[in-house]
CSV table of C-alpha atoms and ligand atoms in Angstrom, one decimal:
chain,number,residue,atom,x,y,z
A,29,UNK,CA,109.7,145.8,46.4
A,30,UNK,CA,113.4,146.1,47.2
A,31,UNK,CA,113.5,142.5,48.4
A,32,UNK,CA,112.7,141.4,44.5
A,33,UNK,CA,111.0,143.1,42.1
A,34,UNK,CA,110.6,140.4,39.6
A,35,UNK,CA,107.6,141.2,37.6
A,36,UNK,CA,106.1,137.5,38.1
A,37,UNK,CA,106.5,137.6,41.4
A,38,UNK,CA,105.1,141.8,41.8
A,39,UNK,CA,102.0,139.7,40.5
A,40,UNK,CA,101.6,136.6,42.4
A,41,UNK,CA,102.1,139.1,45.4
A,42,UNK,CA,99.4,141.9,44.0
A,43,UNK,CA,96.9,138.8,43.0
A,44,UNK,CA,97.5,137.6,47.0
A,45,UNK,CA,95.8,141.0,47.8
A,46,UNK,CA,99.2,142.2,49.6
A,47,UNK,CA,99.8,145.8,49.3
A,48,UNK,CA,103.5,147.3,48.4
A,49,UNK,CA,106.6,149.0,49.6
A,50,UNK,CA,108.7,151.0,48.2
A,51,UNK,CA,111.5,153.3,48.5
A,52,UNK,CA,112.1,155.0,45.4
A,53,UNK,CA,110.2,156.1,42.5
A,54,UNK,CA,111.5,153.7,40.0
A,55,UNK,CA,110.0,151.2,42.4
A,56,UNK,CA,106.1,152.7,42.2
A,57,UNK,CA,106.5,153.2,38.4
A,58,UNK,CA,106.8,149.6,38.2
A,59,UNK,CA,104.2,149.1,40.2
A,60,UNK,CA,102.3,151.4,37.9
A,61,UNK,CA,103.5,149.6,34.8
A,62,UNK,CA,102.6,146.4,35.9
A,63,UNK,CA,99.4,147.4,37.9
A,64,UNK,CA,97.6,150.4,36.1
A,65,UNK,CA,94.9,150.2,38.4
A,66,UNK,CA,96.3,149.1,41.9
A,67,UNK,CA,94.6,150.9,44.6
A,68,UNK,CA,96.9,153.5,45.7
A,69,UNK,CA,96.0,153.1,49.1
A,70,UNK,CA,98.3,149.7,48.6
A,71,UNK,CA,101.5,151.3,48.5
A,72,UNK,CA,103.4,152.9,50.8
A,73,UNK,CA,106.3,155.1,50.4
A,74,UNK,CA,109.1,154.8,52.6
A,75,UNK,CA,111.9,157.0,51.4
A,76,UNK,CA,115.0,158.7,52.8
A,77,UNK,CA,116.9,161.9,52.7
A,78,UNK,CA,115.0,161.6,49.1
A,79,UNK,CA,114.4,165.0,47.2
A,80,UNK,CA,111.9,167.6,47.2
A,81,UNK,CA,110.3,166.4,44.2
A,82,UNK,CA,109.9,162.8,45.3
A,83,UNK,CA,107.4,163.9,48.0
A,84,UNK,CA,105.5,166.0,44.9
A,85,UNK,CA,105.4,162.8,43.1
A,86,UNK,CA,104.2,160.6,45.5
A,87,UNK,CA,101.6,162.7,46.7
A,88,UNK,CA,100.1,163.3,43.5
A,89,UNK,CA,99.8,160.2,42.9
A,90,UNK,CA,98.3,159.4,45.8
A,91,UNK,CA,100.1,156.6,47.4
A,92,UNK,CA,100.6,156.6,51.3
A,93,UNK,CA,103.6,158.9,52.3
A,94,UNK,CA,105.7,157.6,55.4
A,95,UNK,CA,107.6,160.5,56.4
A,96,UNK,CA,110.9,159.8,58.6
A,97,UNK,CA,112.4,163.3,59.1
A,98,UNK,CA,111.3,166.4,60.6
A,99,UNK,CA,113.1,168.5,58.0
A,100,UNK,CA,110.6,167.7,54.8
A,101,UNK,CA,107.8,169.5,57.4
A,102,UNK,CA,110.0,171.8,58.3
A,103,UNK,CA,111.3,173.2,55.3
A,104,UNK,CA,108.8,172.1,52.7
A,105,UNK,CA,105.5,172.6,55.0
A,106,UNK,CA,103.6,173.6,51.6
A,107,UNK,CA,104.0,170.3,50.4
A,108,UNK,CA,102.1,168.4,53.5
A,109,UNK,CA,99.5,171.3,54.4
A,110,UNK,CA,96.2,169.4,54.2
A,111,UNK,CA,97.7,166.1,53.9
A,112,UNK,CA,97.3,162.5,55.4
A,113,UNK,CA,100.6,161.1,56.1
A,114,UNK,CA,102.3,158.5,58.1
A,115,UNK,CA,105.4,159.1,60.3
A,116,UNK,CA,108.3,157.1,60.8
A,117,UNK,CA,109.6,156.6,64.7
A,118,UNK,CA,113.3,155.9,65.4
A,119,UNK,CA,112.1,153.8,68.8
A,120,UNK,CA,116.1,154.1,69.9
A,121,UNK,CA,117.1,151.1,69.3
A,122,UNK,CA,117.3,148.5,66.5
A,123,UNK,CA,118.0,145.1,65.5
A,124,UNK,CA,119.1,142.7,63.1
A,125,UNK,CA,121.3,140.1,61.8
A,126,UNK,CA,124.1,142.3,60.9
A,127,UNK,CA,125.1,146.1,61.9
A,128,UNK,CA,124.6,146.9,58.6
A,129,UNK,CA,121.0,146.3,58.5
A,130,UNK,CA,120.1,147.8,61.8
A,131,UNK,CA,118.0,150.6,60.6
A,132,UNK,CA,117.2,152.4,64.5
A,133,UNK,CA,119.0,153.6,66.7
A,134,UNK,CA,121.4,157.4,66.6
A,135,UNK,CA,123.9,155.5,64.7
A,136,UNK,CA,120.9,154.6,61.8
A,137,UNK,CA,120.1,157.2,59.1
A,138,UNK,CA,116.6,156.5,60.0
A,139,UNK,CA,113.6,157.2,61.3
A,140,UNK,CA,112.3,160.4,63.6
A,141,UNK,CA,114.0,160.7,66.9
A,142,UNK,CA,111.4,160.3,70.2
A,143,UNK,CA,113.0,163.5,71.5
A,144,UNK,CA,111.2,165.3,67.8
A,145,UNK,CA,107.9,163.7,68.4
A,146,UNK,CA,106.7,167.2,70.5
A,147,UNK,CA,108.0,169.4,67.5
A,148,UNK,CA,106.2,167.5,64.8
A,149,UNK,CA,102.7,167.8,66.5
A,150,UNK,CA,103.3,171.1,66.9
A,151,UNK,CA,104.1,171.1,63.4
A,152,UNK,CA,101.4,169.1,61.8
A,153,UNK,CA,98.6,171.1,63.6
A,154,UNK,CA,100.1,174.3,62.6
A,155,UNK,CA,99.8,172.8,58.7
A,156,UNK,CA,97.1,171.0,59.1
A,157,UNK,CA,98.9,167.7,58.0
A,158,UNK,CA,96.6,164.8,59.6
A,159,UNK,CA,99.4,161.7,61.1
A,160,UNK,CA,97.0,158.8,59.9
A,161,UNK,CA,99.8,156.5,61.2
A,162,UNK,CA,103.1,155.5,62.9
A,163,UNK,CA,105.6,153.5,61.0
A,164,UNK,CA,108.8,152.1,62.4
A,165,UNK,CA,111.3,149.7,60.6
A,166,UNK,CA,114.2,148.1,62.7
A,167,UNK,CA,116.1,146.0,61.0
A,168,UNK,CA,116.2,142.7,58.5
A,169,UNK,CA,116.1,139.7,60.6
A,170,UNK,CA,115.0,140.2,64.1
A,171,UNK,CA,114.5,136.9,65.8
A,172,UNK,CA,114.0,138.5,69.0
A,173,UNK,CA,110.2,138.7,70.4
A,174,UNK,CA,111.1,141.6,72.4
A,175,UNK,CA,112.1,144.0,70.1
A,176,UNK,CA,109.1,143.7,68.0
A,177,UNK,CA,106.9,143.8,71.6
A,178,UNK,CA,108.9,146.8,72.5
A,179,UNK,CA,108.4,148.9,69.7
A,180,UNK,CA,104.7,147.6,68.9
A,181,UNK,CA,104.2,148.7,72.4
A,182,UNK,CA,105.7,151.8,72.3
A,183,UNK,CA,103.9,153.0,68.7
A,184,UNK,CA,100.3,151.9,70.5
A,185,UNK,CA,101.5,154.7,73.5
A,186,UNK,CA,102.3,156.9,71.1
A,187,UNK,CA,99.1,156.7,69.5
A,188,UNK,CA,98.1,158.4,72.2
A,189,UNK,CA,99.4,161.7,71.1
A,190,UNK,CA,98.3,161.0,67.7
A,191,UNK,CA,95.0,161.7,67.8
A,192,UNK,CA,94.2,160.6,63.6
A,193,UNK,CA,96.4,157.0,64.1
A,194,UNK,CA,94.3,154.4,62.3
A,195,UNK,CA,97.3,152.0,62.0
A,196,UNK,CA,100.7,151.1,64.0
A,197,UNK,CA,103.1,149.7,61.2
A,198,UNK,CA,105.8,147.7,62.5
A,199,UNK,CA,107.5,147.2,59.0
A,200,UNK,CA,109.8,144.4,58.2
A,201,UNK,CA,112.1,142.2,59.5
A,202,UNK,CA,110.3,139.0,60.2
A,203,UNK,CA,113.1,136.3,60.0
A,204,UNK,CA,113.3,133.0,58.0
A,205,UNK,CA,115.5,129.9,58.4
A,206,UNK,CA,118.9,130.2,57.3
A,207,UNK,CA,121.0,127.4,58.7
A,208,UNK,CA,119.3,123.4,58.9
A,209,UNK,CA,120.1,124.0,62.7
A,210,UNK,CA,118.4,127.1,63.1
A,211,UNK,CA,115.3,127.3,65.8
A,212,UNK,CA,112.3,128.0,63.9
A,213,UNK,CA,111.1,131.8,64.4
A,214,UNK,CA,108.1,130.8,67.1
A,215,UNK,CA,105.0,132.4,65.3
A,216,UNK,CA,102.9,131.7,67.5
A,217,UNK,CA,104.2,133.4,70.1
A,218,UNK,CA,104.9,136.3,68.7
A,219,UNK,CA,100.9,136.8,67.1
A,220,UNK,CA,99.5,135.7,70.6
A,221,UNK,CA,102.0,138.4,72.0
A,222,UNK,CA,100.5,141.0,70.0
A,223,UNK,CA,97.0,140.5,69.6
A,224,UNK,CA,97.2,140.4,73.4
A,225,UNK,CA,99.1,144.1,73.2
A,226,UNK,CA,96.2,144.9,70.8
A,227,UNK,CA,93.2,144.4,73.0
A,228,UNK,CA,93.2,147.2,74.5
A,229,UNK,CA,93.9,149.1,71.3
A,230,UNK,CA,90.6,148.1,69.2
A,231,UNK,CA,91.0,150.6,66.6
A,232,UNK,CA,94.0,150.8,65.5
A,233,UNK,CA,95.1,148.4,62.8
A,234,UNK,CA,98.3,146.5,62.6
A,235,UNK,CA,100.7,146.4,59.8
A,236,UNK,CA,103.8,144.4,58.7
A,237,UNK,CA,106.5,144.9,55.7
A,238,UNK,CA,107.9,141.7,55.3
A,239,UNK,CA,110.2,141.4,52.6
A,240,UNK,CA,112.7,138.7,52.9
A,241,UNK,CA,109.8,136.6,55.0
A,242,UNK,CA,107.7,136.2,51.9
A,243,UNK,CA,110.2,135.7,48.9
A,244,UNK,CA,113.5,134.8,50.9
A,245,UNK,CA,112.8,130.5,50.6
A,246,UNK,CA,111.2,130.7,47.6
A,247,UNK,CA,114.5,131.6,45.3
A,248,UNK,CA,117.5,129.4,44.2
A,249,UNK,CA,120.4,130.6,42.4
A,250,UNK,CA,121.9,127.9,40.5
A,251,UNK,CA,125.2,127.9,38.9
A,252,UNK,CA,127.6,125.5,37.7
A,253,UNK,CA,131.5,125.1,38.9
A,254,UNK,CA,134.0,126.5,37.0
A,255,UNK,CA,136.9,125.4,38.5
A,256,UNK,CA,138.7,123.7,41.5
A,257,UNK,CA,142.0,125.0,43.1
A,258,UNK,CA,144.2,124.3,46.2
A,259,UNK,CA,146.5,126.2,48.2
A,260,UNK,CA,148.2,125.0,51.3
A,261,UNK,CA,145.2,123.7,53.6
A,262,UNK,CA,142.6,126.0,51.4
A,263,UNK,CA,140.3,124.5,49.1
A,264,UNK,CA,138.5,126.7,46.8
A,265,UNK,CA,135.8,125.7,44.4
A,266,UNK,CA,134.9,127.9,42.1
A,267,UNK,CA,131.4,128.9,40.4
A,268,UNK,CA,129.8,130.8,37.4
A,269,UNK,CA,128.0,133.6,39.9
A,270,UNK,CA,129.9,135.9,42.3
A,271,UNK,CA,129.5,138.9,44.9
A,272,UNK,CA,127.9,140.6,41.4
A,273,UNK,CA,124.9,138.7,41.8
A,274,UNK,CA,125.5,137.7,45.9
A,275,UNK,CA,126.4,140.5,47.9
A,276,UNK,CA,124.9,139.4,50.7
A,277,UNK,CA,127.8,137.3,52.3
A,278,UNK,CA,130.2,139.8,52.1
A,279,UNK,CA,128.2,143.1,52.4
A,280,UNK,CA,126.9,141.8,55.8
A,281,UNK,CA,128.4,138.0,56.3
A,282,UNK,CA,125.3,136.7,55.7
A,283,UNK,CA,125.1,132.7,55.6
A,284,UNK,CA,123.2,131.2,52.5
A,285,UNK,CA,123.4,127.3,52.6
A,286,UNK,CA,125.1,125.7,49.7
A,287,UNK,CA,125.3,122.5,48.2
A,288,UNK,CA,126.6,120.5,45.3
A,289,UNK,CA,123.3,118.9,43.5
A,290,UNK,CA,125.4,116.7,40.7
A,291,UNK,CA,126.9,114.9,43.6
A,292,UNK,CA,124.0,115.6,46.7
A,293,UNK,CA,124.3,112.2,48.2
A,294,UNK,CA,128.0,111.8,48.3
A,295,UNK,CA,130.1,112.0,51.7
A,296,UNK,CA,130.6,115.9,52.5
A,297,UNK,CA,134.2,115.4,53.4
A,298,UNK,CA,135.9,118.2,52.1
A,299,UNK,CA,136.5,121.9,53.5
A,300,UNK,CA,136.2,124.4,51.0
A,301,UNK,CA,135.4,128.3,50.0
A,302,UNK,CA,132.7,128.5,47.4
A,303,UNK,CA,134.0,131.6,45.2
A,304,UNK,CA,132.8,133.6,42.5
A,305,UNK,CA,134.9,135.0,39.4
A,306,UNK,CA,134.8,138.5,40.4
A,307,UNK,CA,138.1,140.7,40.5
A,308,UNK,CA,138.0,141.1,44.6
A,309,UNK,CA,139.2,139.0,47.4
A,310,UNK,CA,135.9,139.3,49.0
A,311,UNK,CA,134.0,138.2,46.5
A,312,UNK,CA,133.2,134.2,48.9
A,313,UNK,CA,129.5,133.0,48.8
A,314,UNK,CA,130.7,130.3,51.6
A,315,UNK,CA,133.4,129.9,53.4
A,316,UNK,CA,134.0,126.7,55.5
A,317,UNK,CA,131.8,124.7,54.0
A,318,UNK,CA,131.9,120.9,54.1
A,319,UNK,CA,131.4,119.7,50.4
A,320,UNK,CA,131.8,116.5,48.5
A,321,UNK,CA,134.6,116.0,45.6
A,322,UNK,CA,133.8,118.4,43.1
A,323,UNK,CA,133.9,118.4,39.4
A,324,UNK,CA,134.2,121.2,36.8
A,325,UNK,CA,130.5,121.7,35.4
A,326,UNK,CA,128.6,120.4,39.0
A,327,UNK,CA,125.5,121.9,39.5
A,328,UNK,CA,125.5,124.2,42.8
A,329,UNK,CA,122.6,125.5,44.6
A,330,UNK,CA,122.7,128.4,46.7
A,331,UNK,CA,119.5,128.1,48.6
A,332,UNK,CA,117.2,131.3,50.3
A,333,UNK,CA,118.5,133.6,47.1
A,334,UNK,CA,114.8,134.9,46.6
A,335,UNK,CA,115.4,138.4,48.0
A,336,UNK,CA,118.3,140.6,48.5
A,337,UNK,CA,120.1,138.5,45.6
A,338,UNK,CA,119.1,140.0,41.9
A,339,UNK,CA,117.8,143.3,43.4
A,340,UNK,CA,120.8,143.9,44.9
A,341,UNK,CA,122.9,142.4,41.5
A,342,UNK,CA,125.0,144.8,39.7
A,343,UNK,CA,127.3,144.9,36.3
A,344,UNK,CA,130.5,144.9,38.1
A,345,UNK,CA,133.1,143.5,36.1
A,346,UNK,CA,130.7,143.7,33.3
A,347,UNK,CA,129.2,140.3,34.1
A,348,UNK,CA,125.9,138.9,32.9
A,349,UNK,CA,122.7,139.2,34.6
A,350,UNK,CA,121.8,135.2,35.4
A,351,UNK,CA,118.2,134.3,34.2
A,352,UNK,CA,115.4,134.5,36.1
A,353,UNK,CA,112.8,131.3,35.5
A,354,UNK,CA,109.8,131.0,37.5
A,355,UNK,CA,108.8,127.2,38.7
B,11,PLP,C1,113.7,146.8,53.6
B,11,PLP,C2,112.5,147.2,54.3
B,11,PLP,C3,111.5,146.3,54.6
B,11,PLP,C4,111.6,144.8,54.4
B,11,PLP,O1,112.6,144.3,55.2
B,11,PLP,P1,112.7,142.7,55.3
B,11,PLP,O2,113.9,142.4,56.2
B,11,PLP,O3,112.9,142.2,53.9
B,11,PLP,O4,111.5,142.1,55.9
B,11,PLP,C5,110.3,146.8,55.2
B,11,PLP,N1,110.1,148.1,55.4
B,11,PLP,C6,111.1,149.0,55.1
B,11,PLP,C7,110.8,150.5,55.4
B,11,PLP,C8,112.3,148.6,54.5
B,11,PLP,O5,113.2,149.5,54.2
């Protein structure tokens, strides 16, 4: 849901048969909206250092409950007595393309610590709360086999313990292609790799969360140029969108390819910034990009914008939302 939560695209997704998650209320109300009668077995909620009342509201209405804290058990036990929940595991280390969107690891706000795994059985039995699975999310991104291996083999282990696990979820992070250059995520090797893990696990299902993976490619963000400036050896192109509606580049220097359609087939001979109009100095959708000559009212793509680009939009500077038309 936080990837995009276009309404068109909630329901290609539902109609799919894909289940949902979410991390906020306002997120499984608009599932609601949309889908009055999803199965609530579909959604999973993933919240953190969220209220009191948010676990109330989720559990009433049934949807599955990832919890990632022992203090909810702890402090609010009569809220989990007699329920089926899921658990999220900090594994100790995460991953990702960017620090920012490492979500394991002591330094991540995330996740239950393997040295609280003893306390929350002792916990759950003591309530009666049934784990009916374990839940970890690293990061956004992870190109690396390994970590995924690691930490599928390490839920699977901990299953162990966990006598009521039906289901290891891995959650997101699956990577796409961000750069022409890039080597392709090998697929192939990473099912083989786990179904092979899985053998010896024949009840217990596998989940994924992948967010950017299925909506990522499937967005452009098209603008138009505004206008063209040099100083010294800096070129700077300017465009109609900025860090308002991309945050991406400069919340975690994240690379979105760029190019100029109105003149696609022309010699890419220039250096240049691609900027936005917003009042800040960080507000760069590319830097160092090679571009043709440029004219005022060009039509610019900026390709992989279908998640993490108008979720994460805001007002700042009181600028308008840009359209959103499905193809
Ligand atoms: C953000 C998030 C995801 C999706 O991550 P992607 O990088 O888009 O695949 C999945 N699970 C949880 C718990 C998340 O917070």
């Amino acid at each position: 849901m936080k990837a995009n939560f276009n309404s068109e695209i909630l329901d290609i997704i539902y109609k799919s048969g894909l289940g949902f998650e979410c991390v906020s209320i306002g997120e499984m109300k608009r599932l609601f909206d949309l889908m009055p009668n999803i199965d609530r077995k579909k959604i999973i909620f993933t919240p953190n250092f969220a209220k009191k009342s948010d676990y109330i509201w989720a559990l009433a209405n049934q949807v599955i409950v990832i919890v990632d804290s022992i203090y909810p058990i702890a402090k609010w036990p009569d809220i989990f007595e007699n329920q089926d929940i899921m658990i999220r595991i900090d594994p100790g280390k995460g991953d990702g393309h960017h620090d920012h969107v490492i979500t394991a690891g002591s330094h991540s706000k995330f996740g239950i610590p393997l040295s609280d795994i003893n306390q929350v059985l002792r916990l759950c039995e003591k309530y009666c709360i049934k784990i009916i699975g374990l839940h970890t999310h690293n990061g956004s991104g992870i190109k690396n086999i390994s970590t995924w291996l690691d930490t599928a083999k390490l839920l699977l282990e901990l299953s162990k313990k966990f006598k009521d696990t039906a289901v290891i979820n891995l959650g997101g992070g699956i990577p796409i292609k961000e750069k022409l250059n890039q080597r392709e995520f090998d697929f192939n090797k990473f099912s083989q790799m786990l179904i092979d893990l899985k053998k010896n696990f024949k009840n217990i299902a596998m989940w994924f969360e992948p967010g950017r993976f299925i909506v990522g490619e499937s967005g452009a963000l098209i603008t138009h140029v505004t206008q063209i400036k040099q100083k010294d050896d800096q070129n700077y192109i300017g465009v109609d969108v900025g860090m308002n509606v991309l945050i991406r580049p400069i919340l975690y220097g994240s690379y979105h390819e760029i190019v100029n359609l109105t003149k696609y087939d022309q010699e890419r001979k220039l250096l240049v910034s691609i900027v936005g109009p917003i009042c800040e100095s960080g507000d760069k959708l590319g830097e160092n990009r090679e571009f043709p000559e440029t004219d005022e009212e060009d039509v610019i793509l900026i390709a992989n914008a279908g998640a993490y680009v108008r979720s994460m939009a805001s007002e700042y500077n009181l600028r308008e939302m840009p359209d959103e038309i499905i193809i």
